[in-house]
């Protein structure tokens, strides 16, 4: 005979499984700080992104440093936009947004907003915090983000 505790446990387990299978039930935008280990100039990040969410990364750099920022995904559906200093994070009903000037010069992705790219390389124009906003242009995505600063 099922007790109330058993029924409640089954109901909660069913809800948790449904939430995991839906993929978007508990997803949200995230902000992460990129820190380079002593003696290292590069960071590699492997992660998953749910459609309609974004991962935002921030790193500090100096004007004139060389940067190489690239995102790769199996279906080429991960795109990034880089914002130069002075930019800031804003919280709104949809989650996190970056407010600032887009760093120009990346290879554009056809059909997407100006500034969307998968690869940016060049000299950074200003000292301060740079934000990388990573999104999926279709479906969920597993990506590899590499940020190199010299």
Backbone as JSON Lines, residues from 0, in Angstrom:
{"i":0,"aa":"X","n":[0.84,-1.17,0.0],"ca":[0.0,0.0,0.0],"c":[0.89,1.25,0.0]}
{"i":1,"aa":"X","n":[0.54,2.19,-0.84],"ca":[1.35,3.41,-0.96],"c":[1.01,4.39,0.14]}
{"i":2,"aa":"X","n":[2.03,4.9,0.75],"ca":[1.83,5.91,1.78],"c":[1.88,7.29,1.11]}
{"i":3,"aa":"X","n":[1.46,8.29,1.85],"ca":[1.5,9.66,1.34],"c":[2.94,10.05,1.02]}
{"i":4,"aa":"X","n":[3.89,9.62,1.85],"ca":[5.3,9.93,1.63],"c":[5.79,9.32,0.31]}
{"i":5,"aa":"X","n":[5.39,8.09,0.02],"ca":[5.79,7.43,-1.22],"c":[5.2,8.15,-2.42]}
{"i":6,"aa":"X","n":[3.91,8.51,-2.34],"ca":[3.27,9.21,-3.46],"c":[3.92,10.58,-3.7]}
{"i":7,"aa":"X","n":[4.24,11.27,-2.61],"ca":[4.88,12.58,-2.75],"c":[6.27,12.42,-3.38]}
{"i":8,"aa":"X","n":[7.0,11.41,-2.97],"ca":[8.33,11.15,-3.53],"c":[8.24,10.85,-5.03]}
{"i":9,"aa":"X","n":[7.27,10.05,-5.43],"ca":[7.08,9.73,-6.85],"c":[6.7,10.98,-7.63]}
{"i":10,"aa":"X","n":[5.82,11.81,-7.07],"ca":[5.4,13.04,-7.75],"c":[6.58,13.99,-7.93]}
{"i":11,"aa":"X","n":[7.41,14.16,-6.9],"ca":[8.57,15.04,-7.01],"c":[9.58,14.49,-8.01]}
{"i":12,"aa":"X","n":[9.8,13.2,-8.01],"ca":[10.72,12.59,-8.97],"c":[10.23,12.79,-10.4]}
{"i":13,"aa":"X","n":[8.93,12.62,-10.61],"ca":[8.34,12.82,-11.94],"c":[8.52,14.26,-12.4]}
{"i":14,"aa":"X","n":[8.3,15.23,-11.48],"ca":[8.48,16.64,-11.82],"c":[9.94,16.92,-12.19]}
{"i":15,"aa":"X","n":[10.87,16.38,-11.41],"ca":[12.3,16.62,-11.68],"c":[12.7,16.05,-13.03]}
{"i":16,"aa":"X","n":[12.23,14.85,-13.35],"ca":[12.55,14.24,-14.65],"c":[11.95,15.06,-15.78]}
{"i":17,"aa":"X","n":[10.71,15.5,-15.62],"ca":[10.06,16.32,-16.66],"c":[10.82,17.63,-16.86]}
{"i":18,"aa":"X","n":[11.28,18.24,-15.77],"ca":[12.03,19.49,-15.88],"c":[13.35,19.27,-16.62]}
{"i":19,"aa":"X","n":[14.03,18.18,-16.32],"ca":[15.29,17.88,-17.02],"c":[15.06,17.61,-18.5]}
{"i":20,"aa":"X","n":[14.01,16.89,-18.82],"ca":[13.73,16.57,-20.22],"c":[13.28,17.78,-21.01]}
{"i":21,"aa":"X","n":[12.62,18.73,-20.36],"ca":[12.14,19.91,-21.09],"c":[13.3,20.8,-21.51]}
{"i":22,"aa":"X","n":[14.4,20.78,-20.77],"ca":[15.6,21.54,-21.14],"c":[15.54,23.0,-20.81]}
{"i":23,"aa":"X","n":[14.36,23.58,-20.67],"ca":[14.27,25.02,-20.42],"c":[13.6,25.35,-19.1]}
{"i":24,"aa":"X","n":[13.11,24.38,-18.4],"ca":[12.33,24.64,-17.2],"c":[13.12,25.37,-16.13]}
{"i":25,"aa":"X","n":[14.39,25.06,-15.97],"ca":[15.16,25.66,-14.91],"c":[16.39,26.39,-15.44]}
{"i":26,"aa":"X","n":[16.4,26.7,-16.7],"ca":[17.56,27.35,-17.3],"c":[17.53,28.85,-17.04]}
{"i":27,"aa":"X","n":[18.71,29.46,-17.04],"ca":[18.78,30.9,-16.87],"c":[20.11,31.4,-17.38]}
{"i":28,"aa":"X","n":[20.18,32.71,-17.58],"ca":[21.43,33.33,-18.0],"c":[22.45,33.23,-16.87]}
{"i":29,"aa":"X","n":[23.71,33.14,-17.23],"ca":[24.76,33.07,-16.22],"c":[25.86,34.08,-16.53]}
{"i":30,"aa":"X","n":[26.53,34.54,-15.49],"ca":[27.68,35.44,-15.62],"c":[28.86,34.76,-14.94]}
{"i":31,"aa":"X","n":[29.96,34.63,-15.67],"ca":[31.16,33.98,-15.14],"c":[32.37,34.87,-15.39]}
{"i":32,"aa":"X","n":[33.28,34.86,-14.44],"ca":[34.52,35.61,-14.57],"c":[35.61,34.69,-15.09]}
{"i":33,"aa":"X","n":[36.31,35.12,-16.13],"ca":[37.45,34.37,-16.67],"c":[38.7,34.9,-16.0]}
{"i":34,"aa":"X","n":[39.42,34.0,-15.33],"ca":[40.69,34.36,-14.7],"c":[41.77,33.46,-15.28]}
{"i":35,"aa":"X","n":[42.86,34.07,-15.65],"ca":[43.99,33.33,-16.21],"c":[44.9,32.89,-15.07]}
{"i":36,"aa":"X","n":[45.27,31.61,-15.06],"ca":[46.19,31.11,-14.05],"c":[47.56,31.73,-14.25]}
{"i":37,"aa":"X","n":[48.32,31.85,-13.18],"ca":[49.66,32.43,-13.26],"c":[50.48,31.7,-14.31]}
{"i":38,"aa":"X","n":[51.07,32.47,-15.22],"ca":[51.9,31.9,-16.27],"c":[51.13,31.42,-17.49]}
{"i":39,"aa":"X","n":[49.81,31.52,-17.46],"ca":[48.99,31.08,-18.59],"c":[48.35,32.29,-19.28]}
{"i":40,"aa":"X","n":[48.19,32.2,-20.58],"ca":[47.58,33.29,-21.34],"c":[46.3,32.85,-22.03]}
{"i":41,"aa":"X","n":[45.86,31.62,-21.75],"ca":[44.7,31.08,-22.45],"c":[43.8,30.31,-21.49]}
{"i":42,"aa":"X","n":[42.5,30.37,-21.77],"ca":[41.5,29.62,-21.01],"c":[40.58,28.92,-22.0]}
{"i":43,"aa":"X","n":[40.29,27.65,-21.74],"ca":[39.35,26.89,-22.56],"c":[38.17,26.49,-21.69]}
{"i":44,"aa":"X","n":[36.96,26.73,-22.19],"ca":[35.73,26.43,-21.45],"c":[34.87,25.54,-22.31]}
{"i":45,"aa":"X","n":[34.43,24.42,-21.75],"ca":[33.53,23.49,-22.43],"c":[32.23,23.48,-21.63]}
{"i":46,"aa":"X","n":[31.1,23.75,-22.29],"ca":[29.84,23.82,-21.56],"c":[28.67,23.61,-22.51]}
{"i":47,"aa":"X","n":[27.49,23.51,-21.92],"ca":[26.24,23.38,-22.67],"c":[25.41,24.63,-22.46]}
{"i":48,"aa":"X","n":[24.66,25.01,-23.49],"ca":[23.8,26.19,-23.44],"c":[22.43,25.82,-23.95]}
{"i":49,"aa":"X","n":[21.41,26.21,-23.19],"ca":[20.03,25.95,-23.56],"c":[19.56,27.07,-24.48]}
{"i":50,"aa":"X","n":[18.82,26.71,-25.52],"ca":[18.29,27.7,-26.45],"c":[17.56,28.81,-25.7]}
{"i":51,"aa":"X","n":[17.73,30.03,-26.15],"ca":[17.13,31.25,-25.62],"c":[17.8,31.77,-24.35]}
{"i":52,"aa":"X","n":[18.8,31.07,-23.84],"ca":[19.57,31.57,-22.71],"c":[20.91,32.08,-23.22]}
{"i":53,"aa":"X","n":[21.66,32.71,-22.34],"ca":[22.99,33.15,-22.72],"c":[23.96,32.9,-21.59]}
{"i":54,"aa":"X","n":[25.19,32.68,-21.95],"ca":[26.29,32.63,-20.99],"c":[27.1,33.89,-21.23]}
{"i":55,"aa":"X","n":[27.34,34.63,-20.17],"ca":[28.1,35.86,-20.28],"c":[29.39,35.68,-19.47]}
{"i":56,"aa":"X","n":[30.5,36.0,-20.11],"ca":[31.81,35.88,-19.48],"c":[32.42,37.27,-19.41]}
{"i":57,"aa":"X","n":[33.17,37.55,-18.36],"ca":[33.86,38.82,-18.24],"c":[35.34,38.54,-17.95]}
{"i":58,"aa":"X","n":[36.21,39.31,-18.59],"ca":[37.64,39.21,-18.32],"c":[38.25,40.61,-18.37]}
{"i":59,"aa":"X","n":[39.33,40.79,-17.63],"ca":[40.03,42.07,-17.6],"c":[41.22,42.01,-18.54]}
{"i":60,"aa":"X","n":[41.44,43.12,-19.24],"ca":[42.58,43.21,-20.17],"c":[43.02,44.66,-20.28]}
{"i":61,"aa":"X","n":[44.21,44.83,-20.82],"ca":[44.78,46.17,-21.01],"c":[44.74,46.55,-22.49]}
{"i":62,"aa":"X","n":[44.64,47.84,-22.74],"ca":[44.67,48.34,-24.11],"c":[45.96,47.89,-24.79]}
{"i":63,"aa":"X","n":[45.84,47.44,-26.03],"ca":[47.0,47.02,-26.8],"c":[47.33,45.54,-26.69]}
{"i":64,"aa":"X","n":[46.72,44.83,-25.73],"ca":[46.97,43.39,-25.65],"c":[46.34,42.69,-26.84]}
{"i":65,"aa":"X","n":[46.98,41.62,-27.28],"ca":[46.46,40.8,-28.38],"c":[45.46,39.8,-27.81]}
{"i":66,"aa":"X","n":[44.3,39.7,-28.44],"ca":[43.28,38.75,-28.0],"c":[42.88,37.84,-29.16]}
{"i":67,"aa":"X","n":[42.6,36.61,-28.82],"ca":[42.08,35.64,-29.78],"c":[40.93,34.93,-29.06]}
{"i":68,"aa":"X","n":[39.71,35.17,-29.51],"ca":[38.51,34.65,-28.85],"c":[37.72,33.87,-29.89]}
{"i":69,"aa":"X","n":[37.45,32.61,-29.57],"ca":[36.79,31.75,-30.56],"c":[35.82,30.79,-29.86]}
{"i":70,"aa":"X","n":[34.67,30.57,-30.5],"ca":[33.72,29.57,-30.03],"c":[33.52,28.54,-31.13]}
{"i":71,"aa":"X","n":[33.5,27.27,-30.74],"ca":[33.27,26.18,-31.69],"c":[32.15,25.31,-31.15]}
{"i":72,"aa":"X","n":[31.31,24.83,-32.07],"ca":[30.26,23.88,-31.71],"c":[30.04,22.95,-32.9]}
{"i":73,"aa":"X","n":[29.58,21.75,-32.61],"ca":[29.44,20.73,-33.64],"c":[28.55,21.2,-34.79]}
{"i":74,"aa":"X","n":[27.42,21.82,-34.46],"ca":[26.47,22.26,-35.48],"c":[26.66,23.72,-35.88]}
{"i":75,"aa":"X","n":[27.75,24.33,-35.43],"ca":[28.02,25.75,-35.7],"c":[26.81,26.62,-35.36]}
{"i":76,"aa":"X","n":[26.25,26.4,-34.16],"ca":[25.1,27.18,-33.74],"c":[25.37,27.98,-32.47]}
{"i":77,"aa":"X","n":[26.63,28.1,-32.08],"ca":[27.02,28.97,-30.97],"c":[27.66,30.22,-31.54]}
{"i":78,"aa":"X","n":[27.21,31.36,-31.06],"ca":[27.72,32.64,-31.55],"c":[28.06,33.52,-30.36]}
{"i":79,"aa":"X","n":[29.01,34.43,-30.56],"ca":[29.37,35.32,-29.47],"c":[29.4,36.77,-29.93]}
{"i":80,"aa":"X","n":[29.16,37.64,-28.97],"ca":[29.29,39.07,-29.17],"c":[30.2,39.57,-28.06]}
{"i":81,"aa":"X","n":[31.17,40.4,-28.41],"ca":[32.13,40.9,-27.43],"c":[31.87,42.39,-27.23]}
{"i":82,"aa":"X","n":[31.79,42.79,-25.97],"ca":[31.54,44.18,-25.61],"c":[32.8,44.75,-24.96]}
{"i":83,"aa":"X","n":[33.2,45.94,-25.41],"ca":[34.43,46.56,-24.91],"c":[34.12,47.51,-23.75]}
{"i":84,"aa":"X","n":[35.14,47.88,-22.96],"ca":[34.95,48.83,-21.87],"c":[34.55,50.2,-22.42]}
{"i":85,"aa":"X","n":[33.77,50.96,-21.7],"ca":[33.1,50.6,-20.45],"c":[31.73,49.98,-20.75]}
{"i":86,"aa":"X","n":[31.55,48.75,-20.42],"ca":[30.27,48.06,-20.57],"c":[29.81,47.62,-19.2]}
{"i":87,"aa":"X","n":[28.54,47.28,-19.09],"ca":[28.04,46.85,-17.78],"c":[26.93,45.81,-17.97]}
{"i":88,"aa":"X","n":[26.67,45.08,-16.91],"ca":[25.61,44.08,-16.89],"c":[24.34,44.71,-16.37]}
{"i":89,"aa":"X","n":[23.24,44.43,-17.03],"ca":[21.93,44.88,-16.57],"c":[21.05,43.67,-16.33]}
{"i":90,"aa":"X","n":[20.24,43.74,-15.28],"ca":[19.28,42.68,-14.97],"c":[17.91,43.16,-15.4]}
{"i":91,"aa":"X","n":[17.18,42.32,-16.13],"ca":[15.82,42.66,-16.51],"c":[14.95,41.42,-16.38]}
{"i":92,"aa":"X","n":[13.7,41.52,-16.79],"ca":[12.76,40.41,-16.65],"c":[13.2,39.17,-17.43]}
{"i":93,"aa":"X","n":[13.98,39.37,-18.48],"ca":[14.44,38.24,-19.29],"c":[15.77,37.65,-18.81]}
{"i":94,"aa":"X","n":[16.38,38.24,-17.8],"ca":[17.65,37.74,-17.29],"c":[18.73,38.8,-17.33]}
{"i":95,"aa":"X","n":[19.9,38.44,-17.81],"ca":[21.04,39.35,-17.87],"c":[21.24,39.87,-19.28]}
{"i":96,"aa":"X","n":[21.62,41.12,-19.38],"ca":[21.97,41.73,-20.66],"c":[23.23,42.55,-20.48]}
{"i":97,"aa":"X","n":[24.01,42.66,-21.55],"ca":[25.2,43.51,-21.53],"c":[24.84,44.81,-22.22]}
{"i":98,"aa":"X","n":[25.15,45.92,-21.56],"ca":[24.92,47.24,-22.13],"c":[26.29,47.85,-22.41]}
{"i":99,"aa":"X","n":[26.57,48.06,-23.69],"ca":[27.86,48.64,-24.04],"c":[28.1,48.6,-25.53]}
{"i":100,"aa":"X","n":[29.29,49.05,-25.91],"ca":[29.66,49.09,-27.32],"c":[30.25,47.76,-27.75]}
{"i":101,"aa":"X","n":[29.77,47.26,-28.88],"ca":[30.24,45.99,-29.42],"c":[31.64,46.18,-30.0]}
{"i":102,"aa":"X","n":[32.52,45.24,-29.68],"ca":[33.87,45.23,-30.23],"c":[33.79,44.78,-31.69]}
{"i":103,"aa":"X","n":[34.15,45.65,-32.59],"ca":[34.06,45.36,-34.02],"c":[35.28,44.59,-34.5]}
{"i":104,"aa":"X","n":[35.16,44.0,-35.68],"ca":[36.31,43.36,-36.31],"c":[36.26,41.86,-36.36]}
{"i":105,"aa":"X","n":[35.25,41.25,-35.76],"ca":[35.12,39.8,-35.84],"c":[34.56,39.39,-37.18]}
{"i":106,"aa":"X","n":[34.75,38.13,-37.53],"ca":[34.18,37.61,-38.77],"c":[32.67,37.47,-38.57]}
{"i":107,"aa":"X","n":[31.85,38.21,-39.33],"ca":[30.4,38.17,-39.12],"c":[29.8,36.81,-39.47]}
{"i":108,"aa":"X","n":[28.69,36.5,-38.79],"ca":[27.94,35.28,-39.08],"c":[26.75,35.69,-39.94]}
{"i":109,"aa":"X","n":[26.67,35.2,-41.18],"ca":[25.57,35.61,-42.08],"c":[24.2,35.36,-41.46]}
{"i":110,"aa":"X","n":[23.32,36.34,-41.59],"ca":[21.95,36.21,-41.12],"c":[21.74,36.56,-39.66]}
{"i":111,"aa":"X","n":[22.79,36.91,-38.94],"ca":[22.65,37.25,-37.53],"c":[22.89,38.74,-37.32]}
{"i":112,"aa":"X","n":[22.63,39.19,-36.09],"ca":[22.82,40.59,-35.76],"c":[24.25,41.03,-36.03]}
{"i":113,"aa":"X","n":[24.43,42.29,-36.42],"ca":[25.79,42.8,-36.58],"c":[26.53,42.66,-35.25]}
{"i":114,"aa":"X","n":[27.75,42.24,-35.31],"ca":[28.53,42.02,-34.09],"c":[28.6,40.57,-33.68]}
{"i":115,"aa":"X","n":[27.64,39.74,-34.14],"ca":[27.68,38.31,-33.82],"c":[28.79,37.66,-34.63]}
{"i":116,"aa":"X","n":[29.58,36.86,-33.96],"ca":[30.73,36.23,-34.6],"c":[31.01,34.89,-33.94]}
{"i":117,"aa":"X","n":[31.92,34.15,-34.5],"ca":[32.41,32.93,-33.87],"c":[33.91,33.04,-33.58]}
{"i":118,"aa":"X","n":[34.53,34.11,-34.13],"ca":[35.96,34.29,-33.94],"c":[36.32,35.77,-34.02]}
{"i":119,"aa":"X","n":[37.07,36.23,-33.02],"ca":[37.58,37.6,-33.03],"c":[39.05,37.54,-32.66]}
{"i":120,"aa":"X","n":[39.87,38.28,-33.44],"ca":[41.3,38.33,-33.16],"c":[41.8,39.73,-33.45]}
{"i":121,"aa":"X","n":[42.62,40.26,-32.56],"ca":[43.18,41.58,-32.78],"c":[43.65,42.22,-31.49]}
{"i":122,"aa":"X","n":[44.03,43.52,-31.6],"ca":[44.46,44.29,-30.43],"c":[43.24,44.87,-29.73]}
{"i":123,"aa":"X","n":[43.24,44.76,-28.42],"ca":[42.14,45.32,-27.64],"c":[42.31,46.83,-27.53]}
{"i":124,"aa":"X","n":[41.23,47.59,-27.76],"ca":[41.35,49.04,-27.84],"c":[41.38,49.79,-26.51]}
{"i":125,"aa":"X","n":[40.94,49.15,-25.42],"ca":[40.82,49.88,-24.15],"c":[41.15,48.96,-22.98]}
{"i":126,"aa":"X","n":[41.53,49.57,-21.88],"ca":[41.75,48.81,-20.64],"c":[40.45,48.71,-19.87]}
{"i":127,"aa":"X","n":[40.23,47.56,-19.25],"ca":[39.02,47.38,-18.45],"c":[38.41,46.01,-18.63]}
{"i":128,"aa":"X","n":[37.12,45.94,-18.35],"ca":[36.38,44.67,-18.42],"c":[35.74,44.48,-19.78]}
{"i":129,"aa":"X","n":[36.01,43.33,-20.37],"ca":[35.39,42.93,-21.63],"c":[34.37,41.83,-21.33]}
{"i":130,"aa":"X","n":[33.22,41.92,-21.97],"ca":[32.16,40.93,-21.79],"c":[31.98,40.14,-23.08]}
{"i":131,"aa":"X","n":[31.87,38.83,-22.93],"ca":[31.56,37.94,-24.05],"c":[30.17,37.38,-23.79]}
{"i":132,"aa":"X","n":[29.25,37.65,-24.7],"ca":[27.9,37.08,-24.58],"c":[27.78,35.95,-25.59]}
{"i":133,"aa":"X","n":[27.55,34.76,-25.1],"ca":[27.48,33.57,-25.93],"c":[26.03,33.1,-26.0]}
{"i":134,"aa":"X","n":[25.52,32.92,-27.21],"ca":[24.13,32.48,-27.42],"c":[24.09,31.38,-28.47]}
{"i":135,"aa":"X","n":[22.96,30.7,-28.52],"ca":[22.71,29.72,-29.57],"c":[21.79,30.35,-30.6]}
{"i":136,"aa":"X","n":[22.13,30.24,-31.88],"ca":[21.24,30.79,-32.89],"c":[20.14,29.81,-33.29]}
{"i":137,"aa":"X","n":[20.25,28.54,-32.83],"ca":[19.17,27.57,-33.03],"c":[19.43,26.35,-32.16]}
{"i":138,"aa":"X","n":[18.47,26.0,-31.34],"ca":[18.54,24.8,-30.51],"c":[19.55,24.88,-29.38]}
{"i":139,"aa":"X","n":[19.59,23.81,-28.6],"ca":[20.58,23.7,-27.53],"c":[21.95,23.44,-28.16]}
{"i":140,"aa":"X","n":[23.0,23.79,-27.42],"ca":[24.34,23.68,-28.0],"c":[25.37,23.28,-26.94]}
{"i":141,"aa":"X","n":[26.3,22.45,-27.34],"ca":[27.5,22.17,-26.56],"c":[28.63,22.91,-27.26]}
{"i":142,"aa":"X","n":[29.37,23.71,-26.49],"ca":[30.37,24.57,-27.13],"c":[31.72,24.48,-26.43]}
{"i":143,"aa":"X","n":[32.73,24.93,-27.16],"ca":[34.08,25.12,-26.63],"c":[34.45,26.57,-26.89]}
{"i":144,"aa":"X","n":[34.7,27.32,-25.83],"ca":[35.1,28.72,-25.92],"c":[36.57,28.81,-25.52]}
{"i":145,"aa":"X","n":[37.37,29.46,-26.36],"ca":[38.78,29.67,-26.06],"c":[39.05,31.17,-26.04]}
{"i":146,"aa":"X","n":[39.66,31.64,-24.96],"ca":[40.03,33.04,-24.82],"c":[41.53,33.09,-24.55]}
{"i":147,"aa":"X","n":[42.27,33.75,-25.45],"ca":[43.72,33.9,-25.29],"c":[44.05,35.39,-25.29]}
{"i":148,"aa":"X","n":[44.85,35.8,-24.31],"ca":[45.27,37.2,-24.19],"c":[46.78,37.21,-24.02]}
{"i":149,"aa":"X","n":[47.46,38.05,-24.83],"ca":[48.93,38.16,-24.71],"c":[49.32,39.61,-24.62]}
